[in-house]
């Protein structure tokens, strides 16, 4: 079955791209306040690295680099492999593990509230034909539950009532499962050689600016936050 690619070259509405960019800015602010107490001297360099990476992704997407869906290997890998390798290297190195173990668990939990905004914008992306319904909370994506419950976890585990850290551990494991679910759905819905879902309305939106930042930056940050928390717990 051939995917319907009528929206592949259709730009995402400007207000949607600007809204997602604003969400990424808020995430960067959250990253700043999370890593600053642990690595104050390195924080400016880390943020500069993030901005350079975001600029590179945006530039490639702006020039339709990721829209060449028949390229071998898939160009989409250029957006997701570097963050994955960076995360892997951080966990494997002694300095990286020391950095992880110094991060605030409360702030690592609050980071996941970004998923509320992400899911609301994904629904709008579906409404304009850029992703399939399966990638929204009306389909098979329940990731918004992680975002909605993150404040509860932060307040109850680290607040006066002090829920057991084991509750936070199981929440992180469950929320990580939700993340893996939507990532798998998104990949299998993209118009790539191994597409299995969403043929009537493929996942083309995340191949364009500014939504290329979702797989290339937002998802890796969320993944890192879960893995760091699970390691600590």
Tab-separated table of C-alpha atoms in Angstrom:
chain	number	residue	atom	x	y	z
A	1	UNK	CA	0.000	0.000	0.000
A	2	UNK	CA	1.378	3.382	-1.017
A	3	UNK	CA	1.134	6.293	1.454
A	4	UNK	CA	-0.842	9.389	0.512
A	5	UNK	CA	1.851	12.047	0.253
A	6	UNK	CA	-0.304	15.015	-0.744
A	7	UNK	CA	0.813	16.898	2.409
A	8	UNK	CA	4.513	16.076	2.087
A	9	UNK	CA	5.369	19.406	0.463
A	10	UNK	CA	2.621	21.424	2.201
A	11	UNK	CA	4.128	23.769	4.826
A	12	UNK	CA	2.960	23.544	8.419
A	13	UNK	CA	0.870	26.617	9.402
A	14	UNK	CA	3.107	29.293	10.836
A	15	UNK	CA	1.226	29.608	14.123
A	16	UNK	CA	1.733	25.904	14.778
A	17	UNK	CA	5.459	26.049	14.137
A	18	UNK	CA	5.819	29.176	16.300
A	19	UNK	CA	3.821	27.535	19.100
A	20	UNK	CA	6.059	24.487	19.045
A	21	UNK	CA	9.160	26.682	18.985
A	22	UNK	CA	7.826	28.460	22.071
A	23	UNK	CA	7.407	25.107	23.781
A	24	UNK	CA	11.012	24.227	22.986
A	25	UNK	CA	12.153	27.560	24.444
A	26	UNK	CA	10.345	26.727	27.691
A	27	UNK	CA	12.022	23.318	27.695
A	28	UNK	CA	15.448	24.926	27.276
A	29	UNK	CA	14.714	27.202	30.240
A	30	UNK	CA	13.806	24.102	32.244
A	31	UNK	CA	17.045	22.430	31.164
A	32	UNK	CA	19.001	25.479	32.303
A	33	UNK	CA	17.561	25.407	35.818
A	34	UNK	CA	17.992	21.628	36.008
A	35	UNK	CA	21.662	21.419	35.052
A	36	UNK	CA	22.939	24.715	36.474
A	37	UNK	CA	23.210	23.505	40.124
A	38	UNK	CA	25.196	20.444	38.977
A	39	UNK	CA	27.467	21.924	36.316
A	40	UNK	CA	27.421	25.693	36.630
A	41	UNK	CA	30.573	26.285	34.576
A	42	UNK	CA	29.545	23.849	31.836
A	43	UNK	CA	25.933	25.046	31.597
A	44	UNK	CA	26.578	27.822	29.019
A	45	UNK	CA	28.446	25.369	26.774
A	46	UNK	CA	25.686	22.762	27.097
A	47	UNK	CA	23.039	25.330	26.196
A	48	UNK	CA	25.155	26.575	23.292
A	49	UNK	CA	25.430	22.991	22.060
A	50	UNK	CA	21.651	22.631	22.283
A	51	UNK	CA	21.092	25.826	20.313
A	52	UNK	CA	23.590	24.822	17.630
A	53	UNK	CA	21.933	21.418	17.299
A	54	UNK	CA	18.472	22.976	17.060
A	55	UNK	CA	19.752	25.413	14.427
A	56	UNK	CA	21.275	22.600	12.386
A	57	UNK	CA	18.065	20.561	12.498
A	58	UNK	CA	15.998	23.591	11.538
A	59	UNK	CA	18.295	24.451	8.639
A	60	UNK	CA	18.231	20.908	7.264
A	61	UNK	CA	14.451	20.705	7.595
A	62	UNK	CA	14.014	24.144	6.020
A	63	UNK	CA	15.903	22.855	2.991
A	64	UNK	CA	13.699	19.733	2.768
A	65	UNK	CA	16.588	17.441	3.728
A	66	UNK	CA	14.350	15.062	5.683
A	67	UNK	CA	11.595	15.039	3.049
A	68	UNK	CA	13.661	12.798	0.748
A	69	UNK	CA	11.892	9.784	2.220
A	70	UNK	CA	13.285	7.244	-0.238
A	71	UNK	CA	16.909	7.989	0.630
A	72	UNK	CA	19.016	5.069	1.888
A	73	UNK	CA	19.835	5.092	4.724
A	74	UNK	CA	16.807	7.140	5.874
A	75	UNK	CA	17.812	10.757	6.424
A	76	UNK	CA	15.592	10.801	9.494
A	77	UNK	CA	18.398	8.956	11.287
A	78	UNK	CA	20.514	12.110	11.105
A	79	UNK	CA	18.060	13.748	13.505
A	80	UNK	CA	17.780	10.958	16.065
A	81	UNK	CA	21.123	9.131	16.151
A	82	UNK	CA	23.344	11.962	17.489
A	83	UNK	CA	21.135	12.602	20.578
A	84	UNK	CA	20.884	8.860	21.201
A	85	UNK	CA	24.657	8.476	21.019
A	86	UNK	CA	25.104	11.470	23.318
A	87	UNK	CA	22.755	9.962	25.904
A	88	UNK	CA	24.519	6.605	25.650
A	89	UNK	CA	27.917	8.229	26.102
A	90	UNK	CA	26.714	10.188	29.137
A	91	UNK	CA	25.535	7.032	30.878
A	92	UNK	CA	28.682	5.086	29.996
A	93	UNK	CA	31.201	7.683	31.171
A	94	UNK	CA	32.155	8.181	34.819
A	95	UNK	CA	31.782	11.966	34.597
A	96	UNK	CA	28.438	11.521	32.868
A	97	UNK	CA	27.100	9.290	35.628
A	98	UNK	CA	28.364	11.725	38.269
A	99	UNK	CA	26.512	14.512	36.454
A	100	UNK	CA	23.327	12.430	36.292
A	101	UNK	CA	23.476	11.554	39.975
A	102	UNK	CA	23.659	15.222	40.895
A	103	UNK	CA	20.500	16.258	39.052
A	104	UNK	CA	17.413	17.232	41.019
A	105	UNK	CA	14.825	14.458	40.938
A	106	UNK	CA	12.050	17.001	41.425
A	107	UNK	CA	13.144	18.966	38.347
A	108	UNK	CA	13.616	15.788	36.301
A	109	UNK	CA	9.973	15.035	37.072
A	110	UNK	CA	8.697	18.515	36.234
A	111	UNK	CA	10.387	18.301	32.803
A	112	UNK	CA	7.673	15.891	31.679
A	113	UNK	CA	4.954	18.562	31.837
A	114	UNK	CA	6.215	19.589	28.379
A	115	UNK	CA	4.364	16.532	27.079
A	116	UNK	CA	1.010	18.255	27.660
A	117	UNK	CA	1.861	20.993	25.174
A	118	UNK	CA	3.408	18.517	22.769
A	119	UNK	CA	0.286	16.373	22.647
A	120	UNK	CA	-2.039	19.351	22.197
A	121	UNK	CA	0.076	20.578	19.282
A	122	UNK	CA	0.247	17.081	17.777
A	123	UNK	CA	-3.529	17.049	17.702
A	124	UNK	CA	-3.500	20.328	15.768
A	125	UNK	CA	-0.869	18.850	13.463
A	126	UNK	CA	-3.265	15.976	12.767
A	127	UNK	CA	-6.075	18.457	12.084
A	128	UNK	CA	-4.035	20.052	9.271
A	129	UNK	CA	-3.172	16.696	7.684
A	130	UNK	CA	0.471	16.422	8.775
A	131	UNK	CA	0.300	13.322	11.008
A	132	UNK	CA	-2.124	10.387	11.363
A	133	UNK	CA	-4.786	10.212	14.059
A	134	UNK	CA	-2.902	7.288	15.609
A	135	UNK	CA	-0.271	9.772	16.816
A	136	UNK	CA	-2.814	11.771	18.859
A	137	UNK	CA	-4.709	11.122	22.085
A	138	UNK	CA	-7.718	10.273	19.911
A	139	UNK	CA	-5.713	7.412	18.439
A	140	UNK	CA	-3.112	5.229	20.138
A	141	UNK	CA	-1.037	7.939	21.820
A	142	UNK	CA	-1.669	8.298	25.559
A	143	UNK	CA	1.551	10.161	26.303
A	144	UNK	CA	-0.422	13.156	27.556
A	145	UNK	CA	-1.166	11.135	30.698
A	146	UNK	CA	2.518	11.326	31.633
A	147	UNK	CA	2.460	15.107	31.285
A	148	UNK	CA	-0.734	15.497	33.290
A	149	UNK	CA	0.476	13.295	36.153
A	150	UNK	CA	4.026	14.695	36.324
A	151	UNK	CA	3.016	17.645	38.592
A	152	UNK	CA	1.196	15.221	40.896
A	153	UNK	CA	4.304	13.056	41.186
A	154	UNK	CA	6.526	16.087	41.822
A	155	UNK	CA	4.251	17.478	44.518
A	156	UNK	CA	3.391	14.226	46.287
A	157	UNK	CA	6.811	12.547	46.239
A	158	UNK	CA	8.781	15.680	47.157
A	159	UNK	CA	6.055	17.515	49.087
A	160	UNK	CA	5.028	17.329	52.757
A	161	UNK	CA	3.215	13.988	52.399
A	162	UNK	CA	6.308	12.319	50.906
A	163	UNK	CA	5.014	9.439	48.828
A	164	UNK	CA	7.440	6.542	48.567
A	165	UNK	CA	10.156	6.956	45.906
A	166	UNK	CA	9.020	3.544	44.655
A	167	UNK	CA	5.853	5.231	43.393
A	168	UNK	CA	7.997	7.613	41.348
A	169	UNK	CA	10.047	4.699	40.020
A	170	UNK	CA	6.978	2.872	38.730
A	171	UNK	CA	5.580	6.113	37.327
A	172	UNK	CA	8.806	6.669	35.376
A	173	UNK	CA	8.703	3.119	34.035
A	174	UNK	CA	5.055	3.477	32.962
A	175	UNK	CA	5.638	6.920	31.420
A	176	UNK	CA	8.691	5.583	29.589
A	177	UNK	CA	6.425	2.885	28.143
A	178	UNK	CA	4.050	5.607	26.906
A	179	UNK	CA	6.994	7.385	25.275
A	180	UNK	CA	8.185	4.214	23.557
A	181	UNK	CA	4.639	3.610	22.318
A	182	UNK	CA	4.300	6.982	20.595
A	183	UNK	CA	7.847	6.874	19.204
A	184	UNK	CA	7.136	3.459	17.653
A	185	UNK	CA	3.825	4.724	16.271
A	186	UNK	CA	5.491	7.816	14.802
A	187	UNK	CA	8.284	5.825	13.147
A	188	UNK	CA	5.914	3.220	11.703
A	189	UNK	CA	3.645	6.007	10.399
A	190	UNK	CA	6.416	7.889	8.591
A	191	UNK	CA	6.633	7.469	4.785
A	192	UNK	CA	9.772	5.369	5.010
A	193	UNK	CA	10.473	1.960	3.447
A	194	UNK	CA	9.293	0.177	6.627
A	195	UNK	CA	6.014	2.112	7.060
A	196	UNK	CA	3.222	0.029	8.619
A	197	UNK	CA	0.661	2.612	9.826
A	198	UNK	CA	-1.062	5.796	8.703
A	199	UNK	CA	-0.960	5.245	4.948
A	200	UNK	CA	-4.026	7.458	4.436
A	201	UNK	CA	-2.379	10.353	6.343
A	202	UNK	CA	1.312	9.635	6.963
A	203	UNK	CA	3.555	11.222	9.548
A	204	UNK	CA	5.208	13.940	7.485
A	205	UNK	CA	4.899	16.805	9.983
A	206	UNK	CA	7.889	15.810	12.118
A	207	UNK	CA	10.121	15.965	9.047
A	208	UNK	CA	9.553	19.718	8.761
A	209	UNK	CA	10.527	22.829	10.730
A	210	UNK	CA	10.006	23.332	13.599
A	211	UNK	CA	8.571	19.914	14.426
A	212	UNK	CA	11.809	18.168	13.476
A	213	UNK	CA	12.817	19.301	16.976
A	214	UNK	CA	10.368	16.780	18.410
A	215	UNK	CA	12.321	13.619	17.473
A	216	UNK	CA	15.670	15.417	17.396
A	217	UNK	CA	15.508	17.235	20.723
A	218	UNK	CA	12.317	17.003	22.810
A	219	UNK	CA	12.004	13.207	22.774
A	220	UNK	CA	15.705	12.709	23.668
A	221	UNK	CA	15.359	15.130	26.612
A	222	UNK	CA	12.280	13.301	27.875
A	223	UNK	CA	14.010	9.946	27.392
A	224	UNK	CA	17.106	11.149	29.229
A	225	UNK	CA	14.982	12.427	32.121
A	226	UNK	CA	13.313	9.029	32.498
A	227	UNK	CA	16.545	7.052	32.285
A	228	UNK	CA	18.298	9.372	34.741
A	229	UNK	CA	15.427	9.090	37.216
A	230	UNK	CA	15.226	5.300	36.904
A	231	UNK	CA	18.971	5.041	37.461
A	232	UNK	CA	18.708	7.177	40.597
A	233	UNK	CA	15.709	5.306	41.957
